[in-house]
Amino acid sequence: MMAGRENIQDLKEPVLNPNKPTEEQPEEPETDPVAMKRRDLYTTILRQPIPKGKQPSDKLFHSLNKHLQAHTGKELFECSDCGKAFFSRAGFIVHIRVHGQKKPYECSECGKHFRRSSHLNNHSKIHAGVKPFQCSDCGKTFSRSSSLVSHQHMHTGEKPYHCASCSKEFCDKYSLMRHERLHTGDKPYKCTECGKSFNQSHHLITHKRSHTGEKPYVCLLCSKSFCDRSTYIRHQKNHMGEKMFKCSECGESFSRNKHLLRHQRIHTTGELYTCSDCGENFSRRSGLKMHQKIHTGEKPYECGDCGKKFNRSTNLISHQRVHTGERPYGCPDCEKRFSRRSHLVSHQRIHGQKKEMPQGLLHPPAGVYMPTLFITTL
């Protein structure tokens, strides 16, 4: 037991100061009030009874040194950029990376950088597919315990994070942080190519594809590709004629919410665009302009193969399939293909009123969720 107490004297460490040389420091004089305070505290701890089979913790004395530094008021590691002070060199080194944006820890899988090795380790679990934390309510698994805790708030309905500006509530702090940027206007994610900034990281990722030309979301019906998932999904709904947004006033349905909002102006404000030639009304100015080409005979879209002209770009695209032989719309029942969706819809009346599209036909890129889509004949 006494041997353990003798070893305690070796655990006392001099206070680390970066402004002093690293050679051995002289022993502190007895008249130094800090040294006397340290001696008294060490003596007090040594006199405390130690449970049988236990040894004093060196961590205890290391923390004691830190505690005594706090009493001195000396800020040993001070940041020259913001004035923030630290009692440990490790904390100071981590902090200065914030100013220099230094992220020395790189993921070997995707190239993403991190300021701390622990952050890299947590991130690496995503690539490894390691998800040891499972929700007891629904069985969903997560790579981080914090993600599981945030997820469980969905089951309990708990929203502990409150916005100070508008009192809106959130399940996790990251959703709150993203929301608060709407109030502050903060856009921390900046494109290195053009300097444009964004308030969310995934918006920056999508934007960068406009520079690289990358379009990972490909429609298997018409081979058109997209740089972001939301546009891809909207495009698929157009193929299927799916109209999820219904007007509560007249029952008319639309494939996009913005089209519904535009339509609702008719009911709320009575705002309409009227053709001066035939009196037909339109809810959009663009719709009126498109219509007026019928009266003027304007056909600005010309086929490069045969010279035929059209008043709409969509009509030109459909016409060009005559020359290319492209038939992107396939019937899932008999494998017959068509150059226009309207021709496919007419053909499907032979097979029945409602057909579910096979998953392989509308299979999205890997990792992207898509609901089962239907074609309903008119």
PDB file of C-alpha atoms in Angstrom, residues 17 23 104 149 210 229 295 308 349:
ATOM      1  CA  ASN A  17       3.846  26.586 -20.889  1.00  0.00           C
ATOM      2  CA  GLU A  23      14.390  21.709 -20.452  1.00  0.00           C
ATOM      3  CA  PRO A 104      -5.727  16.883 -41.961  1.00  0.00           C
ATOM      4  CA  VAL A 149     -31.322   9.284 -30.282  1.00  0.00           C
ATOM      5  CA  SER A 210     -23.317  21.964 -63.131  1.00  0.00           C
ATOM      6  CA  ARG A 229     -32.860  13.530 -57.377  1.00  0.00           C
ATOM      7  CA  HIS A 295     -52.651  32.907 -84.236  1.00  0.00           C
ATOM      8  CA  LYS A 308     -40.004  21.210 -90.513  1.00  0.00           C
ATOM      9  CA  ARG A 349     -56.299   0.174 -73.480  1.00  0.00           C
TER      10      ARG A 349
END
